[in-house]
């Protein structure tokens, strides 16, 4: 007969693992999305770019506009990677979603707030054009916003040494559509990603 104390300890360990697997809390996400950073803007931008490049291919980047955009990536309705062949999105399953991420540094006085916004389209079988999707579209599966949250947390972790720990009043990132950087010949445009992603540069 098994030791009841052993079973109790085992159950506690399993419960702890399950809780950890649930992902970041809303407080952690809020902290990552409203964090302020201070330092050399190009050094901070470089750290952000390196973090993004660890998981995504970058389609375009502009250090003058302090923005970058990843190459769109297709995911099945269940959130699994779905790579199209021969640049034809019709090779992906019906209702697959392509996500590109736009990352910008927004100035707030002499500090910066980092914004991560998705550009999304959904493939509808039989339709000649993909369906554009808003960031808060109620039909979006939970994993889609999870891609945004995951990158926001990764960037927050990478910029820990630049974070301003105490603020007289935090200024949240701007709401609404993805803001385009103010200037720069290669400024990020808040347009829908191309149905067929180009090869990484």
XYZ file of N, CA and C in Angstrom:
603
model
N 0.844 -1.193 0.000
C 0.000 0.000 0.000
C 0.882 1.247 0.000
N 0.499 2.217 -0.832
C 1.308 3.423 -0.960
C 1.171 4.303 0.268
N 2.258 5.002 0.580
C 2.262 5.946 1.691
C 1.341 7.116 1.350
N 0.312 7.400 2.172
C -0.599 8.512 1.874
C 0.118 9.859 1.847
N 1.196 9.997 2.650
C 1.948 11.256 2.627
C 2.647 11.457 1.285
N 3.144 10.351 0.721
C 3.791 10.430 -0.586
C 2.787 10.876 -1.642
N 1.582 10.288 -1.607
C 0.554 10.655 -2.576
C 0.148 12.119 -2.428
N 0.109 12.594 -1.182
C -0.248 13.990 -0.943
C 0.818 14.916 -1.508
N 2.089 14.559 -1.290
C 3.179 15.368 -1.824
C 3.163 15.359 -3.346
N 2.892 14.182 -3.930
C 2.837 14.061 -5.380
C 1.721 14.934 -5.946
N 0.576 14.932 -5.301
C -0.552 15.744 -5.755
C -0.210 17.227 -5.680
N 0.525 17.615 -4.634
C 0.914 19.018 -4.482
C 1.856 19.447 -5.592
N 2.813 18.567 -5.932
C 3.759 18.871 -7.003
C 3.038 18.998 -8.336
N 2.131 18.076 -8.615
C 1.374 18.114 -9.871
C 0.552 19.392 -9.951
N -0.065 19.791 -8.849
C -0.867 21.012 -8.827
C 0.000 22.241 -9.089
N 1.199 22.252 -8.498
C 2.109 23.382 -8.693
C 2.540 23.493 -10.152
N 2.819 22.345 -10.783
C 3.205 22.349 -12.197
C 2.050 22.845 -13.061
N 0.848 22.426 -12.733
C -0.326 22.844 -13.501
C -0.530 24.348 -13.406
N -0.337 24.895 -12.208
C -0.497 26.339 -12.023
C 0.559 27.092 -12.822
N 1.793 26.594 -12.786
C 2.878 27.260 -13.516
C 2.633 27.225 -15.012
N 1.984 26.147 -15.482
C 1.751 25.999 -16.916
C 0.640 26.901 -17.424
N -0.111 27.497 -16.513
C -1.223 28.355 -16.921
C -0.745 29.653 -17.549
N 0.552 29.966 -17.437
C 1.078 31.165 -18.060
C 1.084 32.350 -17.123
N 1.454 33.499 -17.657
C 1.589 34.707 -16.839
C 0.253 35.211 -16.332
N 0.285 35.886 -15.206
C -0.932 36.462 -14.653
C -1.261 37.762 -15.365
N -2.491 38.237 -15.174
C -2.895 39.496 -15.794
C -2.062 40.650 -15.244
N -1.618 40.529 -13.989
C -0.781 41.580 -13.399
C 0.572 41.633 -14.088
N 1.138 40.465 -14.391
C 2.430 40.413 -15.089
C 2.310 41.001 -16.488
N 1.225 40.660 -17.178
C 1.016 41.177 -18.527
C 0.830 42.688 -18.514
N 0.042 43.165 -17.551
C -0.185 44.606 -17.441
C 1.124 45.331 -17.160
N 1.938 44.744 -16.280
C 3.225 45.350 -15.958
C 4.142 45.405 -17.158
N 4.127 44.335 -17.973
C 4.982 44.293 -19.158
C 4.534 45.314 -20.192
N 3.224 45.487 -20.333
C 2.701 46.369 -21.381
C 2.728 47.847 -21.005
N 2.830 48.147 -19.716
C 2.852 49.557 -19.300
C 4.211 49.979 -18.752
N 5.177 49.070 -18.768
C 6.503 49.379 -18.222
C 7.150 50.523 -18.992
N 7.902 51.337 -18.269
C 8.659 52.440 -18.861
C 10.146 52.102 -18.806
N 10.861 52.458 -19.865
C 12.274 52.163 -19.961
C 13.040 53.449 -20.237
N 14.252 53.503 -19.701
C 15.070 54.706 -19.865
C 16.492 54.294 -20.208
N 17.068 54.986 -21.175
C 18.428 54.692 -21.610
C 18.613 55.127 -23.048
N 19.742 54.740 -23.628
C 20.023 55.052 -25.027
C 18.979 54.363 -25.901
N 18.222 55.155 -26.650
C 17.102 54.578 -27.402
C 17.544 53.547 -28.425
N 18.715 53.740 -29.031
C 19.180 52.787 -30.030
C 19.647 51.482 -29.387
N 20.198 51.583 -28.190
C 20.597 50.374 -27.464
C 19.358 49.582 -27.061
N 18.342 50.285 -26.560
C 17.094 49.628 -26.185
C 16.442 49.011 -27.414
N 16.424 49.778 -28.508
C 15.824 49.272 -29.741
C 16.559 48.018 -30.222
N 17.885 48.031 -30.115
C 18.666 46.870 -30.519
C 18.335 45.641 -29.686
N 18.125 45.850 -28.379
C 17.766 44.734 -27.494
C 16.389 44.185 -27.860
N 15.470 45.068 -28.206
C 14.132 44.629 -28.621
C 14.226 43.820 -29.904
N 14.973 44.333 -30.863
C 15.103 43.653 -32.159
C 15.717 42.267 -31.994
N 16.731 42.163 -31.154
C 17.364 40.861 -30.926
C 16.380 39.878 -30.293
N 15.547 40.372 -29.390
C 14.551 39.518 -28.728
C 13.505 39.042 -29.723
N 13.027 39.949 -30.568
C 12.028 39.583 -31.578
C 12.608 38.558 -32.551
N 13.865 38.779 -32.952
C 14.507 37.902 -33.938
C 14.747 36.491 -33.424
N 14.694 36.301 -32.113
C 14.879 34.962 -31.559
C 13.730 34.029 -31.942
N 12.535 34.610 -32.172
C 11.363 33.780 -32.462
C 10.716 34.072 -33.809
N 11.016 35.228 -34.380
C 10.344 35.629 -35.612
C 11.344 36.151 -36.636
N 10.998 36.015 -37.912
C 11.769 36.646 -38.974
C 11.268 38.083 -39.099
N 12.185 39.032 -39.143
C 11.811 40.439 -39.225
C 11.710 40.857 -40.686
N 10.542 41.380 -41.058
C 10.303 41.800 -42.441
C 10.915 43.163 -42.710
N 10.769 44.077 -41.760
C 11.339 45.412 -41.911
C 11.576 46.014 -40.537
N 12.584 46.877 -40.482
C 12.976 47.493 -39.222
C 13.502 48.888 -39.505
N 13.140 49.851 -38.659
C 13.573 51.235 -38.845
C 13.970 51.820 -37.491
N 15.273 51.983 -37.281
C 15.728 52.513 -35.998
C 15.437 54.003 -35.860
N 15.203 54.699 -36.973
C 14.826 56.113 -36.881
C 13.383 56.268 -36.405
N 12.514 55.390 -36.919
C 11.117 55.410 -36.502
C 10.885 54.564 -35.250
N 11.923 53.838 -34.818
C 11.849 52.968 -33.632
C 10.717 51.949 -33.757
N 10.671 51.289 -34.921
C 9.640 50.278 -35.134
C 10.131 49.147 -36.001
N 9.460 48.010 -35.890
C 9.783 46.845 -36.713
C 8.531 46.015 -36.906
N 8.548 45.191 -37.931
C 7.419 44.309 -38.220
C 7.938 42.943 -38.610
N 7.313 41.912 -38.082
C 7.725 40.549 -38.412
C 7.042 40.079 -39.687
N 7.609 39.055 -40.292
C 6.980 38.412 -41.442
C 5.768 37.647 -40.932
N 4.654 37.755 -41.661
C 3.439 37.053 -41.251
C 3.651 35.547 -41.195
N 3.068 34.928 -40.192
C 3.190 33.482 -40.011
C 1.787 32.882 -39.896
N 1.547 31.802 -40.632
C 0.237 31.152 -40.625
C 0.123 30.145 -39.481
N -1.057 30.146 -38.869
C -1.381 29.183 -37.814
C -2.736 28.566 -38.125
N -2.877 27.282 -37.808
C -4.167 26.605 -37.992
C -5.171 27.161 -36.983
N -6.466 26.857 -37.150
C -7.463 27.332 -36.179
C -7.157 26.893 -34.744
N -6.356 25.820 -34.606
C -5.995 25.336 -33.270
C -4.717 25.977 -32.744
N -4.063 26.814 -33.565
C -2.866 27.506 -33.109
C -1.564 26.825 -33.468
N -1.611 25.810 -34.318
C -0.393 25.120 -34.740
C 0.188 25.793 -35.982
N 1.493 25.704 -36.168
C 2.132 26.296 -37.336
C 1.585 25.656 -38.603
N 1.276 26.483 -39.601
C 0.720 25.988 -40.862
C 1.423 26.697 -42.003
N 2.522 26.137 -42.476
C 3.297 26.782 -43.536
C 2.712 26.498 -44.906
N 2.481 27.550 -45.673
C 1.974 27.360 -47.030
C 3.127 26.973 -47.960
N 2.804 26.293 -49.028
C 3.814 25.862 -50.004
C 3.707 26.741 -51.241
N 4.860 27.025 -51.848
C 4.893 27.803 -53.087
C 4.186 29.155 -52.947
N 4.278 29.739 -51.752
C 3.684 31.055 -51.510
C 2.177 31.081 -51.786
N 1.503 29.969 -51.620
C 0.066 29.895 -51.878
C -0.670 29.647 -50.576
N -1.421 30.657 -50.124
C -2.095 30.512 -48.837
C -3.208 29.470 -48.895
N -3.600 29.060 -50.098
C -4.647 28.046 -50.203
C -4.182 26.680 -49.710
N -2.892 26.565 -49.448
C -2.363 25.313 -48.913
C -2.594 25.173 -47.417
N -2.997 26.260 -46.746
C -3.233 26.177 -45.307
C -4.680 25.779 -45.061
N -4.994 25.216 -43.891
C -6.375 24.803 -43.611
C -7.341 25.986 -43.577
N -8.604 25.677 -43.845
C -9.655 26.694 -43.776
C -9.659 27.348 -42.397
N -9.856 28.670 -42.395
C -9.919 29.483 -41.167
C -8.570 29.603 -40.448
N -7.493 29.290 -41.162
C -6.163 29.546 -40.594
C -5.965 31.053 -40.462
N -5.133 31.451 -39.522
C -4.903 32.872 -39.259
C -3.421 33.185 -39.441
N -3.154 34.246 -40.204
C -1.782 34.723 -40.342
C -1.578 35.897 -39.395
N -0.484 35.857 -38.656
C -0.188 36.918 -37.696
C 1.186 37.504 -37.989
N 1.230 38.821 -38.125
C 2.491 39.566 -38.155
C 2.441 40.486 -36.940
N 3.575 40.754 -36.354
C 3.621 41.576 -35.144
C 4.402 42.865 -35.403
N 3.792 43.972 -35.017
C 4.425 45.280 -35.131
C 4.865 45.710 -33.738
N 6.146 45.992 -33.589
C 6.701 46.397 -32.293
C 7.246 47.813 -32.427
N 6.772 48.714 -31.570
C 7.225 50.102 -31.620
C 7.613 50.596 -30.233
N 8.546 51.546 -30.216
C 8.916 52.254 -28.982
C 8.237 53.621 -29.016
N 7.392 53.887 -28.033
C 6.688 55.166 -27.972
C 7.318 56.037 -26.889
N 7.774 57.259 -27.222
C 8.373 58.126 -26.206
C 7.346 58.640 -25.211
N 7.744 58.717 -23.950
C 6.928 59.316 -22.888
C 7.888 60.164 -22.052
N 8.051 61.415 -22.458
C 9.077 62.247 -21.837
C 10.442 61.739 -22.270
N 11.314 61.460 -21.291
C 12.631 60.913 -21.620
C 12.660 59.399 -21.424
N 11.493 58.795 -21.379
C 11.371 57.346 -21.235
C 10.614 56.777 -22.432
N 10.516 55.442 -22.462
C 9.849 54.795 -23.586
C 8.916 53.689 -23.099
N 7.820 53.525 -23.827
C 6.896 52.413 -23.613
C 6.927 51.575 -24.888
N 6.965 50.257 -24.744
C 7.013 49.367 -25.902
C 5.620 48.818 -26.181
N 5.203 48.925 -27.427
C 3.899 48.402 -27.838
C 4.081 47.251 -28.813
N 3.321 46.179 -28.588
C 3.295 45.035 -29.505
C 1.866 44.897 -30.015
N 1.690 45.042 -31.318
C 0.356 44.963 -31.912
C 0.353 43.930 -33.035
N -0.725 43.161 -33.146
C -0.803 42.166 -34.221
C -1.473 42.717 -35.475
N -1.047 42.226 -36.619
C -1.724 42.442 -37.890
C -2.171 41.059 -38.344
N -3.474 40.863 -38.499
C -3.987 39.509 -38.709
C -4.951 39.425 -39.888
N -4.887 38.305 -40.578
C -5.854 37.977 -41.607
C -6.259 36.520 -41.430
N -7.465 36.184 -41.878
C -7.963 34.801 -41.783
C -8.270 34.285 -43.185
N -7.774 33.090 -43.479
C -8.052 32.461 -44.767
C -9.421 31.793 -44.720
N -10.274 32.128 -45.692
C -11.587 31.513 -45.816
C -11.594 30.714 -47.113
N -11.755 29.409 -46.999
C -11.724 28.550 -48.181
C -12.757 29.017 -49.206
N -12.323 29.142 -50.454
C -13.218 29.557 -51.519
C -13.278 31.058 -51.729
N -12.733 31.838 -50.804
C -12.744 33.289 -50.942
C -11.447 33.750 -51.596
N -11.516 34.682 -52.556
C -10.294 35.133 -53.225
C -9.405 36.009 -52.348
N -9.980 36.585 -51.312
C -9.212 37.456 -50.436
C -9.343 37.007 -48.979
N -8.253 37.115 -48.213
C -8.352 36.779 -46.787
C -9.158 37.835 -46.046
N -9.680 37.448 -44.911
C -10.498 38.340 -44.086
C -9.610 39.072 -43.082
N -9.580 40.422 -43.106
C -8.788 41.147 -42.099
C -9.435 41.008 -40.721
N -8.603 40.928 -39.708
C -9.091 40.742 -38.341
C -8.564 41.849 -37.439
N -9.455 42.423 -36.646
C -9.053 43.426 -35.666
C -8.451 42.730 -34.450
N -7.636 43.457 -33.709
C -6.939 42.871 -32.555
C -7.901 42.277 -31.536
N -9.047 42.913 -31.341
C -9.995 42.451 -30.323
C -11.247 41.838 -30.934
N -11.111 41.277 -32.128
C -12.241 40.606 -32.770
C -12.734 39.470 -31.881
N -14.034 39.435 -31.561
C -14.547 38.394 -30.647
C -14.418 36.979 -31.200
N -14.221 36.849 -32.518
C -14.111 35.505 -33.096
C -12.698 34.935 -32.993
N -11.749 35.749 -32.525
C -10.367 35.280 -32.426
C -10.211 34.239 -31.319
N -9.471 33.166 -31.587
C -9.179 32.194 -30.527
C -8.193 32.781 -29.523
N -8.199 32.257 -28.313
C -7.346 32.778 -27.254
C -5.861 32.715 -27.565
N -5.445 31.705 -28.320
C -4.007 31.570 -28.596
C -3.474 32.739 -29.424
N -4.360 33.413 -30.181
C -3.904 34.515 -31.026
C -3.396 35.682 -30.173
N -4.165 36.074 -29.181
C -3.703 37.140 -28.284
C -2.528 36.663 -27.448
N -2.460 35.344 -27.239
C -1.337 34.792 -26.493
C -0.008 35.021 -27.194
N 0.005 35.040 -28.541
C 1.238 35.311 -29.280
C 1.746 36.728 -28.981
N 0.800 37.670 -28.895
C 1.152 39.065 -28.590
C 1.677 39.167 -27.160
N 0.958 38.554 -26.237
C 1.348 38.618 -24.825
C 2.716 37.979 -24.588
N 2.959 36.868 -25.261
C 4.234 36.162 -25.080
C 5.413 37.025 -25.518
N 5.259 37.691 -26.667
C 6.356 38.536 -27.143
C 6.523 39.756 -26.245
N 5.413 40.329 -25.775
C 5.491 41.482 -24.869
C 6.251 41.120 -23.596
N 6.007 39.922 -23.071
C 6.704 39.476 -21.856
C 8.184 39.212 -22.136
N 8.485 38.621 -23.292
C 9.884 38.358 -23.653
C 10.669 39.668 -23.738
N 10.051 40.678 -24.359
C 10.709 41.975 -24.492
C 10.892 42.616 -23.117
N 9.875 42.527 -22.280
C 9.951 43.100 -20.933
C 11.102 42.475 -20.140
N 11.250 41.162 -20.268
C 12.334 40.461 -19.575
C 13.694 40.915 -20.108
N 13.790 41.069 -21.435
C 15.057 41.476 -22.049
C 15.450 42.903 -21.673
N 14.468 43.747 -21.360
C 14.744 45.152 -21.045
C 14.746 45.442 -19.543
N 14.853 44.401 -18.735
C 14.763 44.571 -17.279
C 15.739 45.615 -16.752
N 16.948 45.668 -17.297
C 17.954 46.599 -16.775
C 17.644 48.055 -17.107
N 16.749 48.274 -18.075
C 16.394 49.643 -18.456
C 15.068 50.112 -17.846
N 14.380 49.213 -17.157
C 13.054 49.559 -16.632
C 13.134 50.593 -15.519
N 12.239 51.567 -15.570
C 12.113 52.571 -14.518
C 11.203 51.965 -13.457
N 11.754 51.696 -12.284
C 11.027 50.958 -11.259
C 9.962 51.779 -10.538
N 10.196 53.080 -10.371
C 9.217 53.890 -9.651
C 8.811 55.069 -10.512
N 7.506 55.221 -10.685
C 6.974 56.292 -11.502
C 5.940 57.086 -10.709
N 5.908 58.406 -10.864
C 4.878 59.188 -10.189
C 3.491 58.856 -10.702
N 3.406 58.424 -11.940
C 2.117 58.022 -12.500
C 2.354 57.349 -13.829
N 1.982 56.093 -13.934
C 2.234 55.360 -15.159
C 1.296 55.826 -16.257
N 1.841 55.956 -17.442
C 1.039 56.333 -18.597
C 0.874 55.091 -19.454
N -0.360 54.585 -19.595
C -0.560 53.363 -20.373
C -0.298 53.609 -21.845
N 0.015 52.563 -22.593
C 0.234 52.726 -24.015
C -1.040 53.195 -24.707
N -0.917 53.891 -25.829
C -2.105 54.403 -26.501
C -3.021 53.292 -26.943
N -4.335 53.519 -26.820
C -5.322 52.531 -27.235
C -5.664 52.749 -28.701
N -6.379 51.809 -29.275
C -6.843 51.990 -30.637
C -5.954 51.269 -31.632
N -6.009 51.709 -32.904
C -5.258 51.020 -33.960
C -3.758 51.101 -33.747
N -3.047 50.225 -34.387
C -1.590 50.225 -34.294
C -1.041 51.556 -34.768
N -0.310 52.277 -33.896
C 0.227 53.574 -34.322
C 1.414 53.384 -35.252
N 1.482 54.181 -36.311
C 2.630 54.133 -37.205
C 3.680 55.095 -36.689
N 4.961 54.718 -36.692
C 6.012 55.634 -36.269
C 5.934 56.935 -37.053
N 6.307 58.023 -36.413
C 6.096 59.352 -36.970
C 6.875 59.620 -38.235
N 8.095 59.092 -38.355
C 8.906 59.441 -39.508
C 9.773 58.278 -39.924
N 10.508 58.496 -41.024
C 11.433 57.462 -41.485
C 10.955 56.878 -42.801
N 11.870 56.723 -43.732
C 11.478 56.239 -45.048
C 10.958 54.820 -45.001
N 11.365 54.065 -43.970
C 10.916 52.680 -43.859
C 9.977 52.519 -42.685
N 9.220 53.570 -42.368
C 8.325 53.534 -41.213
C 7.335 52.391 -41.343
N 6.970 51.804 -40.205
C 6.043 50.693 -40.210
C 4.649 51.205 -40.514
N 3.995 50.629 -41.488
C 2.639 51.046 -41.831
C 1.656 50.056 -41.233
N 0.599 50.546 -40.567
C -0.379 49.648 -39.948
C -1.321 49.059 -40.975
N -0.755 48.297 -41.915
C -1.566 47.684 -42.948
C -1.594 46.184 -42.737
N -2.565 45.521 -43.353
C -2.664 44.066 -43.204
C -1.449 43.414 -43.812
N -0.946 42.313 -43.207
C 0.217 41.631 -43.757
C -0.120 40.982 -45.088
N 0.895 40.830 -45.924
C 0.685 40.223 -47.230
C 0.283 38.769 -47.054
N -0.638 38.275 -47.890
C -1.068 36.870 -47.760
C 0.090 35.903 -47.886
N 1.101 36.233 -48.681
C 2.237 35.330 -48.846
C 3.484 36.001 -48.311
N 3.984 35.553 -47.133
C 5.168 36.170 -46.541
C 6.378 36.037 -47.445
N 7.185 37.102 -47.485
C 8.419 37.079 -48.268
C 9.512 36.403 -47.467
N 10.546 35.894 -48.132
C 11.669 35.270 -47.384
C 12.328 36.272 -46.467
N 12.893 35.751 -45.351
C 13.571 36.632 -44.388
C 14.759 37.293 -45.049
N 14.998 38.558 -44.661
C 16.141 39.301 -45.193
C 17.396 38.916 -44.435
